[in-house]
Amino acid sequence: MTEPAHPLATVPQDELITRADADPLRPRFHFVSPAGWLNDPNGVSQWNGTYHLFYQYNPEGAFHHRIQWGHATSTDLVHWTDQPVALEPSAGPDADGCWSGVLVNDGGTPTLVYSGRVGGQELPCVAVGSADLLSWSKLPQNPVIAAPPAGVDITAYRDHCVWREGSKWRQLVGSGIRGRGGTAFLYESEDLRSWEYVGPLFIGDASQGDPADTDWTGTMWECVDLFRAGGGSLGTGPSSSDAPDVLVFSAWDDGDTRHPLYWTGRYSEDTFEPAGLHRLDYGGRFFYAPQSFVDESGRRIMFGWLQEGRSDAAMVEAGWAGVMSLPRVTSVAEDGTLSFAPVPEIEKLRRDHVVLPGQDLAGAPARLATGVSGTQLDLELEVLLEPGAVLRLGLLGSADGGVAGESMEETVIELRRPAEGGGQGTLRLDRTRSSLDPTVDVEDKSGPLPMPDGRVHLRVLVDRSAVEIFANGKPLTARVYPTLGGGQVSLAAEGTVRLHSFEAWTMAGIFGGARTLFP
Ligand code: DQQ
């Protein structure tokens, strides 16, 4: 039986790829789906040397509906090859969608644990894969957990974190308890098929803080991801480095995808004792539903979904929506929080190296043209801000100049050190002039930035509408939609900023040949 076309499927399927490829705002060195809709990373893993990236996919058009698992593979975390869709809805518990989940190695058998959706409810399902991870069979006994825990009034129930502990499997399912807060329910199993409910691992408190706050924990936790930071396995006692356990979740509230957060603390037996709550990415919803894995070289690598900041109608018209972040190496900073950097493999895309001489930006003209320009760039700066100083790095500036030589469109990264000095400043992304399109999201994004003695290592990856910023390991990710197509990079300072180094590269694209919706 063929599904009736969705009302938003207004762009003919055979036009989606052409439209998507023609969009100047579509990233060229980030992973994007061939066309149509992409959201969460799923089943991120390395299997016999090959990296696997599954993702929430709707090839019918750029809207979230009847979600399948798209699949791409890579040998270098940079270039990706489209593979056949791994999971698609079929009659039964996932008739309305194969929602987010993970991949585990069950004694050599690749196994997916995901949320099957039917009739507005999600329940845990399992599929086993062929040795090459290209074909998947759903278990006939799906769903493997028949219902959420009895007697608990939940807000929602989906997404999975599954790990091996001793001779058993353990699983978390993201959820929320009405009137209390987000939670993750803990289960245990011998065989991934039959699960025993243990209890809530830990329950958040949605009454804490203002729901408008960037660290409000929400009424439901999506995409929970529990791991021991800095290496070591969960549940085997503190690692030698005493690195924290980390519970990552995406705070959700009544259909609203808010932002990714994480608790540091200690997972022991059946509970998680929190020590601190932290924002995972200062871009909030623009780095949503992250999922991580440990690769064969021992690195913890995280992917996230860069949501769109344009209207639903604009997405549908564009023929594509959603960007996968660059893979990020996740480590533990000296203060016990997480620190992020793009995997070094990305550097192989660097071309056309430009170096600016080290200089003091004190008394520099209000703006300093760098001579660097491009819409696909990798920028790396080492700077020192004296107390009270501000550095502004302008990106994607239009060339045609406006008042006082300023670009009419420009996206500005701001580093600020307070007048009293100290080691704590602010990282901000000012998108107020990023686009002449009045319909796109230009909300301010910012967060605290540790800057010992005013020193900041700033790395910026610009890929058309995707911007990923890493300042002293703190990430800020967002989307921008310039209309004038400029790529000017400028520098401006207030107070004294010492520019120790400034390097820039243009970045090559990763997709060569034609892609198809169903490889
Ligand atoms: N997206 C998925 C859910 C998850 C949400 C559905 C997070 O499984 O909770 O596509 O973006």
XYZ file of C-alpha atoms and ligand atoms in Angstrom:
530
model
C 0.000 0.000 0.000
C 1.411 3.403 -0.920
C 1.159 6.142 1.673
C -0.913 9.175 0.675
C 1.352 12.163 -0.017
C 1.806 14.476 2.957
C 0.281 17.971 2.452
C 3.778 19.468 2.755
C 5.126 17.220 -0.013
C 4.649 20.056 -2.495
C 8.011 19.706 -4.201
C 8.053 16.710 -6.557
C 10.524 14.106 -5.295
C 12.555 14.170 -8.488
C 13.101 17.916 -7.978
C 14.250 17.770 -4.358
C 17.909 17.044 -5.076
C 18.174 19.672 -7.820
C 16.628 22.296 -5.554
C 18.779 21.339 -2.589
C 21.990 21.415 -4.634
C 21.113 24.805 -6.111
C 20.674 26.410 -2.685
C 23.728 28.614 -1.965
C 22.982 28.245 1.763
C 23.386 24.489 1.753
C 26.652 23.471 3.475
C 29.327 21.803 1.363
C 31.663 20.183 3.899
C 29.163 19.209 6.579
C 27.147 16.035 6.119
C 23.647 16.761 4.814
C 21.058 14.264 3.617
C 20.837 13.833 -0.182
C 17.734 16.085 0.043
C 14.563 16.180 2.150
C 14.653 16.312 5.924
C 17.484 15.369 8.340
C 17.441 15.574 12.125
C 19.141 13.618 14.921
C 22.360 11.609 14.541
C 21.644 7.950 15.335
C 23.742 4.808 15.789
C 27.010 6.740 15.557
C 29.808 4.207 15.656
C 32.954 2.715 14.166
C 32.666 -0.892 13.073
C 35.677 -2.794 11.722
C 37.357 0.481 10.886
C 34.412 2.077 9.083
C 32.533 4.995 10.633
C 28.742 4.777 10.505
C 26.434 7.756 10.722
C 22.717 6.989 10.734
C 20.285 9.862 10.922
C 16.621 10.757 11.137
C 15.567 11.153 7.506
C 12.469 12.022 5.500
C 13.197 11.698 1.776
C 9.638 12.757 0.960
C 10.473 16.418 1.565
C 11.951 18.923 3.976
C 9.549 18.331 6.860
C 9.474 15.948 9.819
C 7.198 13.062 8.984
C 7.279 9.242 8.851
C 10.934 9.279 9.810
C 13.360 6.666 8.471
C 16.988 5.967 9.328
C 19.258 7.349 6.629
C 22.754 5.865 6.614
C 26.181 7.044 5.497
C 29.648 5.568 5.988
C 33.123 7.031 6.079
C 36.692 5.875 6.482
C 37.978 9.276 7.599
C 35.090 11.123 9.337
C 35.312 13.706 6.540
C 34.002 12.157 3.315
C 30.723 10.242 3.489
C 29.177 7.639 1.207
C 25.390 7.322 1.134
C 24.130 3.840 1.945
C 20.640 2.398 1.577
C 18.078 3.500 4.139
C 18.641 1.298 7.197
C 15.177 1.380 8.779
C 11.850 2.536 7.453
C 8.397 2.372 8.959
C 6.437 -0.834 8.378
C 3.170 -2.241 9.694
C 3.508 -2.714 13.462
C 5.086 -0.723 16.277
C 7.045 1.612 13.994
C 4.324 2.186 11.378
C 4.533 5.962 11.848
C 8.272 6.349 12.195
C 11.620 4.898 13.216
C 12.739 7.488 15.737
C 16.085 7.947 17.410
C 18.296 5.195 18.766
C 21.735 3.665 19.011
C 23.895 0.888 17.612
C 25.504 -1.743 19.859
C 27.737 -4.734 19.217
C 25.901 -7.820 20.484
C 28.680 -10.397 20.460
C 29.554 -9.521 16.863
C 26.022 -8.818 15.656
C 25.320 -5.173 14.858
C 22.113 -4.314 16.690
C 19.984 -1.176 16.657
C 17.811 -0.107 19.568
C 15.405 2.601 18.443
C 12.032 4.159 19.180
C 9.229 2.785 17.045
C 6.374 5.256 16.701
C 2.761 4.381 16.087
C -0.425 6.234 16.987
C 1.460 9.085 18.623
C 3.406 6.844 21.016
C 6.994 5.640 20.915
C 8.254 2.311 22.309
C 11.657 0.594 22.243
C 12.307 -1.672 19.235
C 15.321 -3.703 18.094
C 16.722 -4.562 14.647
C 19.698 -6.780 13.842
C 22.058 -6.097 10.979
C 24.061 -7.973 8.380
C 27.832 -8.084 8.889
C 28.261 -5.058 6.579
C 25.555 -3.102 8.480
C 23.676 -2.521 5.234
C 20.553 -4.625 5.764
C 18.488 -4.740 8.914
C 15.803 -7.081 10.219
C 13.372 -5.924 12.850
C 12.673 -8.368 15.652
C 9.225 -9.960 15.390
C 8.741 -9.414 19.129
C 8.985 -5.607 18.812
C 8.345 -3.515 20.841
C 10.794 -5.064 23.276
C 9.355 -2.976 26.118
C 5.571 -3.041 25.944
C 4.811 0.205 27.762
C 6.413 2.969 29.846
C 6.706 2.200 33.579
C 3.255 1.629 35.056
C 1.815 4.153 37.441
C 4.046 7.016 36.346
C 2.448 10.015 34.633
C 4.935 10.699 31.865
C 5.286 13.594 29.430
C 6.913 11.483 26.678
C 9.083 8.374 26.412
C 11.688 7.741 23.719
C 15.367 7.580 22.671
C 17.950 5.201 24.012
C 21.366 4.847 25.524
C 22.504 1.211 25.727
C 25.727 -0.186 27.181
C 27.253 -3.413 28.408
C 27.919 -3.631 32.145
C 29.419 -6.848 33.447
C 27.375 -9.687 32.016
C 24.276 -7.563 31.377
C 23.001 -4.856 29.090
C 21.698 -1.640 30.553
C 19.460 0.862 28.832
C 18.201 4.374 29.484
C 15.025 5.647 27.874
C 14.494 9.419 27.900
C 11.314 10.648 29.533
C 9.736 13.152 31.910
C 7.483 12.860 34.926
C 4.557 15.264 34.767
C 4.746 17.923 37.475
C 8.372 17.067 38.306
C 10.842 17.145 35.435
C 12.864 15.287 32.836
C 14.223 11.839 33.585
C 15.879 8.750 32.175
C 14.369 5.361 33.024
C 16.884 2.592 33.641
C 16.375 -0.997 32.416
C 18.443 -4.165 32.466
C 18.590 -7.154 30.107
C 20.516 -10.355 29.403
C 19.862 -10.330 25.677
C 18.610 -6.913 24.474
C 15.192 -8.496 23.939
C 13.717 -8.933 27.367
C 14.066 -5.918 29.653
C 13.506 -5.507 33.355
C 12.634 -2.048 34.677
C 15.038 -0.849 37.360
C 13.756 2.697 38.059
C 14.440 6.314 37.193
C 18.195 6.886 37.057
C 17.720 10.462 38.148
C 14.830 12.967 38.008
C 15.266 16.637 37.073
C 13.335 19.487 38.635
C 11.485 21.565 36.046
C 10.394 24.028 38.741
C 14.032 25.108 39.162
C 14.944 28.190 37.145
C 12.973 30.124 34.588
C 11.703 28.152 31.574
C 13.224 30.947 29.456
C 16.712 30.218 30.848
C 19.337 28.671 28.596
C 19.951 25.975 31.215
C 16.359 25.151 32.133
C 16.166 21.357 32.229
C 12.733 21.039 30.583
C 9.822 18.681 31.143
C 11.320 15.815 29.149
C 14.848 14.635 28.289
C 15.405 13.585 24.694
C 18.379 11.627 23.422
C 19.999 10.792 26.775
C 23.665 9.801 26.472
C 25.497 8.519 29.566
C 29.255 7.964 29.485
C 32.381 8.129 31.561
C 34.285 11.164 30.342
C 37.984 10.769 29.715
C 37.772 7.035 29.036
C 36.858 4.011 31.091
C 33.658 2.044 31.201
C 30.485 2.882 33.024
C 29.898 1.227 36.337
C 33.419 -0.059 36.930
C 34.327 2.400 39.669
C 35.995 5.778 39.245
C 38.507 5.868 36.402
C 42.142 6.443 37.257
C 41.829 10.117 36.301
C 38.740 10.481 38.475
C 36.996 11.876 35.410
C 33.297 12.477 35.905
C 30.423 10.497 34.517
C 28.373 12.615 32.180
C 24.662 12.474 31.428
C 23.903 14.404 28.248
C 20.295 15.188 27.367
C 18.309 17.510 25.155
C 15.833 19.536 27.197
C 12.385 19.378 25.602
C 9.100 20.950 26.595
C 5.733 20.297 25.041
C 6.978 19.851 21.476
C 9.653 22.522 21.825
C 13.255 21.378 21.279
C 15.076 23.659 23.741
C 18.795 22.920 24.143
C 21.389 20.272 24.982
C 22.657 20.148 28.569
C 24.720 17.750 30.630
C 25.079 16.756 34.201
C 28.461 15.816 35.544
C 28.364 13.464 38.507
C 28.763 9.833 39.411
C 26.819 6.895 38.052
C 26.821 4.083 40.569
C 24.615 1.008 40.759
C 21.161 2.220 39.784
C 21.432 5.974 40.248
C 23.240 9.049 39.069
C 24.447 11.491 41.715
C 24.690 14.894 40.016
C 27.498 17.318 40.811
C 26.907 20.062 38.246
C 24.670 21.113 35.366
C 26.238 22.616 32.236
C 25.247 23.938 28.845
C 26.649 21.692 26.144
C 26.674 24.243 23.309
C 25.946 27.957 23.604
C 23.973 27.823 20.347
C 21.206 25.951 22.201
C 18.772 24.332 19.807
C 21.238 24.716 16.921
C 23.239 21.785 18.307
C 20.436 19.487 19.356
C 20.036 15.776 20.102
C 23.783 15.040 20.281
C 24.982 11.459 20.391
C 28.528 10.211 21.028
C 30.641 7.055 20.708
C 34.207 5.956 21.363
C 36.127 5.241 18.172
C 38.806 2.585 17.690
C 41.532 5.061 18.631
C 39.800 5.722 21.985
C 38.421 9.182 21.202
C 34.898 10.112 22.308
C 33.320 11.677 19.245
C 30.048 13.579 19.276
C 27.677 14.589 16.489
C 24.693 16.930 16.830
C 21.857 18.176 14.674
C 22.111 21.767 13.431
C 18.444 22.680 13.129
C 17.249 25.282 10.682
C 16.480 28.875 11.623
C 14.213 29.562 8.675
C 10.485 29.078 8.342
C 8.839 25.716 7.688
C 7.677 27.007 4.306
C 11.191 28.143 3.355
C 12.581 24.705 4.244
C 9.991 22.921 2.149
C 10.714 25.220 -0.798
C 14.482 24.726 -0.447
C 14.004 20.960 -0.793
C 16.265 20.139 2.146
C 16.555 20.858 5.882
C 18.969 19.967 8.648
C 22.758 19.754 8.895
C 24.882 17.249 10.796
C 27.598 18.876 12.878
C 31.216 18.132 12.183
C 32.318 15.293 14.431
C 33.684 16.720 17.700
C 36.323 15.204 19.956
C 34.953 15.417 23.479
C 37.371 15.592 26.384
C 37.470 16.804 29.972
C 38.805 20.273 30.739
C 40.832 21.079 33.865
C 37.716 22.339 35.634
C 35.954 19.009 35.064
C 33.593 20.293 32.351
C 33.556 19.016 28.778
C 35.780 20.524 26.127
C 35.199 20.157 22.394
C 37.225 20.422 19.186
C 36.458 19.370 15.625
C 38.231 16.105 14.743
C 41.667 16.918 13.257
C 40.778 14.890 10.135
C 38.692 17.906 8.986
C 41.975 19.743 8.331
C 42.497 17.713 5.174
C 39.863 19.918 3.518
C 41.953 23.043 4.103
C 43.077 24.951 0.984
C 44.567 28.424 0.232
C 46.357 29.153 3.482
C 46.433 32.837 4.549
C 48.427 34.083 7.546
C 48.131 37.563 9.032
C 51.106 38.943 10.930
C 50.813 39.073 14.715
C 49.828 42.571 15.770
C 48.256 44.713 18.429
C 44.770 45.767 17.541
C 44.908 48.677 19.997
C 44.046 51.902 18.212
C 43.492 49.981 15.019
C 40.880 51.499 12.717
C 37.407 50.604 13.897
C 37.455 47.760 11.412
C 40.338 45.886 9.871
C 39.751 44.134 6.572
C 41.647 40.868 6.694
C 41.715 40.249 2.951
C 40.200 36.854 3.737
C 36.912 36.003 2.134
C 34.820 32.920 1.540
C 31.652 31.112 2.485
C 33.524 27.867 3.291
C 36.271 28.716 5.744
C 38.342 27.403 8.614
C 39.762 30.185 10.819
C 42.148 29.748 13.715
C 43.190 32.624 15.976
C 45.283 32.994 19.111
C 44.460 36.231 20.886
C 45.037 37.945 24.209
C 42.487 40.419 25.499
C 43.599 43.039 27.988
C 41.035 43.839 30.718
C 38.038 45.619 29.199
C 38.929 44.593 25.643
C 36.530 43.301 23.015
C 37.395 41.487 19.794
C 34.868 41.251 16.989
C 35.414 38.830 14.148
C 33.019 39.502 11.281
C 32.031 36.666 8.938
C 29.964 36.331 5.792
C 30.090 40.112 5.310
C 28.588 41.488 2.132
C 31.136 43.141 -0.124
C 29.110 46.132 -1.165
C 29.723 48.175 2.010
C 27.155 50.311 3.753
C 27.274 53.100 6.275
C 30.879 53.757 7.420
C 32.148 50.939 5.232
C 30.264 48.336 7.210
C 28.818 45.375 5.383
C 25.056 45.412 5.076
C 25.068 41.814 6.180
C 27.539 40.400 8.635
C 27.649 37.730 11.323
C 29.809 38.782 14.256
C 31.643 36.677 16.829
C 32.460 38.695 19.913
C 34.982 37.914 22.644
C 34.744 40.192 25.675
C 36.899 40.454 28.800
C 35.503 42.445 31.711
C 37.223 45.662 32.774
C 38.238 44.125 36.089
C 40.227 41.489 34.177
C 40.229 37.976 35.571
C 39.969 34.724 33.766
C 36.311 34.753 32.802
C 34.838 36.578 29.804
C 32.036 36.087 27.307
C 31.630 34.482 23.909
C 28.769 35.881 21.845
C 27.408 35.390 18.371
C 25.654 38.492 17.116
C 23.385 37.555 14.212
C 21.311 40.749 14.238
C 22.803 41.827 10.890
C 23.426 38.337 9.531
C 20.557 38.468 7.051
C 18.317 40.951 5.296
C 15.624 38.273 5.345
C 13.294 39.389 8.180
C 11.843 35.904 8.618
C 14.977 34.070 9.809
C 16.056 33.464 13.408
C 18.661 36.046 14.482
C 18.408 35.644 18.248
C 21.565 36.406 20.220
C 23.611 33.457 21.443
C 26.224 33.735 24.178
C 27.845 32.058 27.153
C 30.641 32.373 29.698
C 34.144 31.887 28.367
C 37.073 30.901 30.562
C 40.038 32.950 29.323
C 43.086 32.470 31.551
C 44.929 35.837 31.624
C 42.773 36.946 28.684
C 44.076 34.241 26.317
C 41.669 32.699 23.813
C 42.141 30.069 21.151
C 39.358 30.644 18.656
C 38.452 28.195 15.915
C 35.640 28.991 13.521
C 34.216 26.785 10.792
C 31.943 28.553 8.347
C 30.043 26.441 5.856
C 27.494 28.649 4.085
C 24.552 28.664 6.558
C 26.358 26.614 9.234
C 28.750 28.213 11.727
C 30.597 26.222 14.384
C 32.671 28.170 16.896
C 35.068 26.700 19.461
C 36.543 29.206 21.932
C 38.929 27.648 24.452
C 36.962 24.417 23.892
C 33.514 25.972 24.478
C 31.282 25.463 21.437
C 28.694 27.826 20.006
C 26.899 26.525 16.934
C 24.276 28.328 14.887
C 22.758 28.856 11.478
C 22.776 32.079 9.446
C 21.035 32.953 6.196
C 22.831 35.776 4.390
C 21.036 36.924 1.248
C 23.801 38.957 -0.409
C 26.266 36.115 -0.718
C 29.315 37.929 0.648
C 32.111 36.198 2.516
C 34.195 39.075 3.873
C 36.086 38.426 7.108
C 36.849 41.492 9.235
C 38.401 42.207 12.611
C 37.557 44.995 15.003
C 38.697 45.722 18.529
C 37.854 47.850 21.505
C 40.618 48.313 24.040
C 43.772 46.306 23.469
C 43.671 42.951 21.760
C 46.920 41.228 20.896
C 46.545 39.097 17.813
C 49.229 36.450 18.303
C 48.215 34.488 15.233
C 45.539 34.491 12.580
C 45.334 31.699 10.027
C 42.627 31.100 7.476
C 41.885 28.428 4.923
C 39.113 27.933 2.411
C 37.487 24.528 2.782
C 36.881 22.019 -0.016
C 33.475 20.395 -0.387
C 32.966 16.722 0.460
C 30.271 15.666 -1.999
C 31.541 15.046 -5.501
C 29.143 13.037 -7.596
C 25.385 13.073 -7.905
C 23.434 11.750 -4.914
C 20.095 9.995 -4.900
C 17.326 10.010 -2.300
C 17.386 6.199 -2.121
C 20.963 5.047 -2.844
N 13.829 13.573 17.380
C 13.433 12.213 17.225
C 13.079 11.720 18.568
C 13.872 12.618 19.449
C 13.835 13.929 18.751
C 12.342 12.080 16.237
C 14.932 14.859 19.084
O 13.358 10.364 18.752
O 13.336 12.603 20.702
O 12.820 12.396 14.956
O 15.174 15.790 18.058
